Amino acid sequence: MQNEVVSREEWLEARRALLAKEKEATRLRDSVNAARLALPWVKVDNDYVFETPDGRKSLADLFDGRSQLLIYHFMLGPDWDAGCTGCSFLSDHVDGALPHLNHHDVTWVAVSRAPLDKIAAYKQRMGWQFPWVSSFGSDFNFDYHVSFSPEDLAKDKVFYNFTPMQPADANDELPGLSAFYRNDKGEVFHTYSSYARGPEELIGTLMILDRAPKGRNEDSTMNFVRRHDEYEEAAKAPSCCQ
């Protein structure tokens, strides 16, 4: 099927009506961004330790000398064979942004519970450069509600995206993005977290597809996405971020 075909004048009228909605959405985004910046902060007192290619590091060390840290909670569990398809899709967009983020006093780090050797192997497969560390053996993922133990999943509810949800709708690993600030005294504060479709705007391909004639052309959220080295394969699994 295709959309209704009209005259140029009718198209311009419809496009101007859409432009008004786009401007409204832009103003709303600006308002949301301002509210996000105005959120109160929580001091991080836990001594989280991460395994990195350069040895064990604290959360404060992950800032790498900058005052702002963005952590992407990448779905790659200790017993997973490969990283989440949806997380991989988002991460394909990160490397090109790194010089701009670093120049603007922001460090980006991916964190997974998988051991470091499994992270390194998948990172090499995908050809990524961004820092990626392991929180295996730490409470970090559990405290930020992106990892769930078998005991958690056996309960009536689990807590994800700031609300209780059915364990049947959860997983042992789920995606998210968290932001932290480090002041001159070395104190670390948790400033923001976003889960589920919250980090979607980081995926530039989706923003481009939204402007294409067929849009995302999906049956369910990101069901068309594959790891970038799997598009030629005949058998394709659905995204784990559906």
PDB file of N, CA and C in Angstrom, residues 150-196:
ATOM      1  N   PRO A 150      18.401 -15.276  39.440  1.00  0.00           N
ATOM      2  CA  PRO A 150      17.288 -16.242  39.397  1.00  0.00           C
ATOM      3  C   PRO A 150      16.302 -16.040  40.543  1.00  0.00           C
ATOM      4  N   GLU A 151      16.815 -15.657  41.709  1.00  0.00           N
ATOM      5  CA  GLU A 151      15.938 -15.392  42.851  1.00  0.00           C
ATOM      6  C   GLU A 151      15.038 -14.184  42.579  1.00  0.00           C
ATOM      7  N   ASP A 152      15.606 -13.146  41.944  1.00  0.00           N
ATOM      8  CA  ASP A 152      14.798 -11.977  41.578  1.00  0.00           C
ATOM      9  C   ASP A 152      13.668 -12.368  40.632  1.00  0.00           C
ATOM     10  N   LEU A 153      14.021 -13.166  39.632  1.00  0.00           N
ATOM     11  CA  LEU A 153      13.049 -13.527  38.601  1.00  0.00           C
ATOM     12  C   LEU A 153      12.011 -14.515  39.107  1.00  0.00           C
ATOM     13  N   ALA A 154      12.257 -15.107  40.277  1.00  0.00           N
ATOM     14  CA  ALA A 154      11.287 -16.021  40.883  1.00  0.00           C
ATOM     15  C   ALA A 154      10.268 -15.286  41.744  1.00  0.00           C
ATOM     16  N   LYS A 155      10.481 -13.989  41.955  1.00  0.00           N
ATOM     17  CA  LYS A 155       9.564 -13.208  42.774  1.00  0.00           C
ATOM     18  C   LYS A 155       8.324 -12.801  41.970  1.00  0.00           C
ATOM     19  N   ASP A 156       7.363 -12.196  42.667  1.00  0.00           N
ATOM     20  CA  ASP A 156       6.136 -11.748  42.009  1.00  0.00           C
ATOM     21  C   ASP A 156       6.395 -10.572  41.076  1.00  0.00           C
ATOM     22  N   LYS A 157       7.346  -9.717  41.457  1.00  0.00           N
ATOM     23  CA  LYS A 157       7.645  -8.527  40.666  1.00  0.00           C
ATOM     24  C   LYS A 157       9.155  -8.284  40.659  1.00  0.00           C
ATOM     25  N   VAL A 158       9.628  -7.648  39.594  1.00  0.00           N
ATOM     26  CA  VAL A 158      10.983  -7.107  39.581  1.00  0.00           C
ATOM     27  C   VAL A 158      10.868  -5.610  39.283  1.00  0.00           C
ATOM     28  N   PHE A 159      11.887  -4.859  39.666  1.00  0.00           N
ATOM     29  CA  PHE A 159      11.844  -3.405  39.527  1.00  0.00           C
ATOM     30  C   PHE A 159      12.706  -2.988  38.338  1.00  0.00           C
ATOM     31  N   TYR A 160      12.066  -2.441  37.311  1.00  0.00           N
ATOM     32  CA  TYR A 160      12.787  -1.994  36.114  1.00  0.00           C
ATOM     33  C   TYR A 160      12.072  -0.779  35.542  1.00  0.00           C
ATOM     34  N   ASN A 161      12.861   0.158  35.034  1.00  0.00           N
ATOM     35  CA  ASN A 161      12.321   1.399  34.473  1.00  0.00           C
ATOM     36  C   ASN A 161      11.433   2.123  35.482  1.00  0.00           C
ATOM     37  N   PHE A 162      11.890   2.100  36.755  1.00  0.00           N
ATOM     38  CA  PHE A 162      11.267   2.843  37.849  1.00  0.00           C
ATOM     39  C   PHE A 162       9.872   2.335  38.213  1.00  0.00           C
ATOM     40  N   THR A 163       9.570   1.097  37.858  1.00  0.00           N
ATOM     41  CA  THR A 163       8.251   0.551  38.185  1.00  0.00           C
ATOM     42  C   THR A 163       8.333  -0.955  38.344  1.00  0.00           C
ATOM     43  N   PRO A 164       7.478  -1.557  39.158  1.00  0.00           N
ATOM     44  CA  PRO A 164       7.442  -3.017  39.248  1.00  0.00           C
ATOM     45  C   PRO A 164       6.914  -3.608  37.944  1.00  0.00           C
ATOM     46  N   MET A 165       7.467  -4.746  37.545  1.00  0.00           N
ATOM     47  CA  MET A 165       7.004  -5.414  36.341  1.00  0.00           C
ATOM     48  C   MET A 165       6.990  -6.917  36.560  1.00  0.00           C
ATOM     49  N   GLN A 166       6.254  -7.611  35.721  1.00  0.00           N
ATOM     50  CA  GLN A 166       6.175  -9.054  35.817  1.00  0.00           C
ATOM     51  C   GLN A 166       7.517  -9.680  35.437  1.00  0.00           C
ATOM     52  N   PRO A 167       8.016 -10.632  36.213  1.00  0.00           N
ATOM     53  CA  PRO A 167       9.269 -11.289  35.853  1.00  0.00           C
ATOM     54  C   PRO A 167       9.231 -11.921  34.466  1.00  0.00           C
ATOM     55  N   ALA A 168       8.049 -12.350  34.025  1.00  0.00           N
ATOM     56  CA  ALA A 168       7.923 -12.939  32.690  1.00  0.00           C
ATOM     57  C   ALA A 168       8.248 -11.937  31.594  1.00  0.00           C
ATOM     58  N   ASP A 169       8.121 -10.636  31.906  1.00  0.00           N
ATOM     59  CA  ASP A 169       8.429  -9.590  30.935  1.00  0.00           C
ATOM     60  C   ASP A 169       9.864  -9.094  31.073  1.00  0.00           C
ATOM     61  N   ALA A 170      10.603  -9.661  32.033  1.00  0.00           N
ATOM     62  CA  ALA A 170      11.973  -9.226  32.287  1.00  0.00           C
ATOM     63  C   ALA A 170      12.949 -10.230  31.683  1.00  0.00           C
ATOM     64  N   ASN A 171      14.190 -10.141  32.103  1.00  0.00           N
ATOM     65  CA  ASN A 171      15.263 -11.004  31.610  1.00  0.00           C
ATOM     66  C   ASN A 171      16.360 -10.961  32.663  1.00  0.00           C
ATOM     67  N   ASP A 172      17.363 -11.805  32.541  1.00  0.00           N
ATOM     68  CA  ASP A 172      18.462 -11.708  33.499  1.00  0.00           C
ATOM     69  C   ASP A 172      19.276 -10.439  33.289  1.00  0.00           C
ATOM     70  N   GLU A 173      19.255  -9.895  32.065  1.00  0.00           N
ATOM     71  CA  GLU A 173      19.917  -8.618  31.761  1.00  0.00           C
ATOM     72  C   GLU A 173      18.941  -7.750  30.974  1.00  0.00           C
ATOM     73  N   LEU A 174      18.926  -6.448  31.278  1.00  0.00           N
ATOM     74  CA  LEU A 174      18.101  -5.496  30.541  1.00  0.00           C
ATOM     75  C   LEU A 174      18.922  -4.232  30.282  1.00  0.00           C
ATOM     76  N   PRO A 175      18.551  -3.436  29.268  1.00  0.00           N
ATOM     77  CA  PRO A 175      19.373  -2.290  28.876  1.00  0.00           C
ATOM     78  C   PRO A 175      19.068  -1.029  29.666  1.00  0.00           C
ATOM     79  N   GLY A 176      20.001  -0.104  29.631  1.00  0.00           N
ATOM     80  CA  GLY A 176      19.790   1.191  30.266  1.00  0.00           C
ATOM     81  C   GLY A 176      20.989   2.099  30.079  1.00  0.00           C
ATOM     82  N   LEU A 177      20.826   3.331  30.493  1.00  0.00           N
ATOM     83  CA  LEU A 177      21.878   4.345  30.426  1.00  0.00           C
ATOM     84  C   LEU A 177      21.866   5.111  31.736  1.00  0.00           C
ATOM     85  N   SER A 178      23.026   5.275  32.356  1.00  0.00           N
ATOM     86  CA  SER A 178      23.120   6.030  33.614  1.00  0.00           C
ATOM     87  C   SER A 178      24.195   7.093  33.509  1.00  0.00           C
ATOM     88  N   ALA A 179      23.950   8.222  34.165  1.00  0.00           N
ATOM     89  CA  ALA A 179      24.876   9.351  34.130  1.00  0.00           C
ATOM     90  C   ALA A 179      25.375   9.660  35.533  1.00  0.00           C
ATOM     91  N   PHE A 180      26.640  10.064  35.610  1.00  0.00           N
ATOM     92  CA  PHE A 180      27.283  10.353  36.890  1.00  0.00           C
ATOM     93  C   PHE A 180      28.136  11.618  36.758  1.00  0.00           C
ATOM     94  N   TYR A 181      28.304  12.283  37.907  1.00  0.00           N
ATOM     95  CA  TYR A 181      29.144  13.491  37.967  1.00  0.00           C
ATOM     96  C   TYR A 181      30.174  13.313  39.075  1.00  0.00           C
ATOM     97  N   ARG A 182      31.388  13.757  38.818  1.00  0.00           N
ATOM     98  CA  ARG A 182      32.456  13.726  39.819  1.00  0.00           C
ATOM     99  C   ARG A 182      32.933  15.151  40.069  1.00  0.00           C
ATOM    100  N   ASN A 183      32.876  15.581  41.336  1.00  0.00           N
ATOM    101  CA  ASN A 183      33.294  16.955  41.639  1.00  0.00           C
ATOM    102  C   ASN A 183      34.791  17.022  41.936  1.00  0.00           C
ATOM    103  N   ASP A 184      35.256  18.229  42.246  1.00  0.00           N
ATOM    104  CA  ASP A 184      36.693  18.438  42.465  1.00  0.00           C
ATOM    105  C   ASP A 184      37.215  17.695  43.691  1.00  0.00           C
ATOM    106  N   LYS A 185      36.329  17.333  44.619  1.00  0.00           N
ATOM    107  CA  LYS A 185      36.738  16.580  45.805  1.00  0.00           C
ATOM    108  C   LYS A 185      36.773  15.076  45.551  1.00  0.00           C
ATOM    109  N   GLY A 186      36.388  14.678  44.341  1.00  0.00           N
ATOM    110  CA  GLY A 186      36.382  13.261  44.016  1.00  0.00           C
ATOM    111  C   GLY A 186      35.096  12.550  44.376  1.00  0.00           C
ATOM    112  N   GLU A 187      34.101  13.282  44.844  1.00  0.00           N
ATOM    113  CA  GLU A 187      32.815  12.678  45.172  1.00  0.00           C
ATOM    114  C   GLU A 187      32.047  12.381  43.881  1.00  0.00           C
ATOM    115  N   VAL A 188      31.351  11.251  43.862  1.00  0.00           N
ATOM    116  CA  VAL A 188      30.616  10.822  42.678  1.00  0.00           C
ATOM    117  C   VAL A 188      29.119  10.861  42.968  1.00  0.00           C
ATOM    118  N   PHE A 189      28.362  11.363  42.018  1.00  0.00           N
ATOM    119  CA  PHE A 189      26.916  11.491  42.162  1.00  0.00           C
ATOM    120  C   PHE A 189      26.215  10.835  40.981  1.00  0.00           C
ATOM    121  N   HIS A 190      25.148  10.125  41.271  1.00  0.00           N
ATOM    122  CA  HIS A 190      24.287   9.574  40.234  1.00  0.00           C
ATOM    123  C   HIS A 190      23.272  10.655  39.874  1.00  0.00           C
ATOM    124  N   THR A 191      23.237  11.042  38.606  1.00  0.00           N
ATOM    125  CA  THR A 191      22.403  12.169  38.186  1.00  0.00           C
ATOM    126  C   THR A 191      21.194  11.763  37.363  1.00  0.00           C
ATOM    127  N   TYR A 192      21.267  10.604  36.685  1.00  0.00           N
ATOM    128  CA  TYR A 192      20.199  10.264  35.738  1.00  0.00           C
ATOM    129  C   TYR A 192      20.319   8.805  35.332  1.00  0.00           C
ATOM    130  N   SER A 193      19.195   8.166  35.084  1.00  0.00           N
ATOM    131  CA  SER A 193      19.172   6.857  34.441  1.00  0.00           C
ATOM    132  C   SER A 193      17.961   6.788  33.525  1.00  0.00           C
ATOM    133  N   SER A 194      18.088   5.984  32.482  1.00  0.00           N
ATOM    134  CA  SER A 194      17.008   5.812  31.518  1.00  0.00           C
ATOM    135  C   SER A 194      17.024   4.365  31.043  1.00  0.00           C
ATOM    136  N   TYR A 195      15.839   3.785  30.877  1.00  0.00           N
ATOM    137  CA  TYR A 195      15.751   2.368  30.567  1.00  0.00           C
ATOM    138  C   TYR A 195      14.775   2.117  29.414  1.00  0.00           C
ATOM    139  N   ALA A 196      14.701   0.851  29.019  1.00  0.00           N
ATOM    140  CA  ALA A 196      13.780   0.420  27.958  1.00  0.00           C
ATOM    141  C   ALA A 196      14.027   1.258  26.698  1.00  0.00           C
TER     142      ALA A 196
END
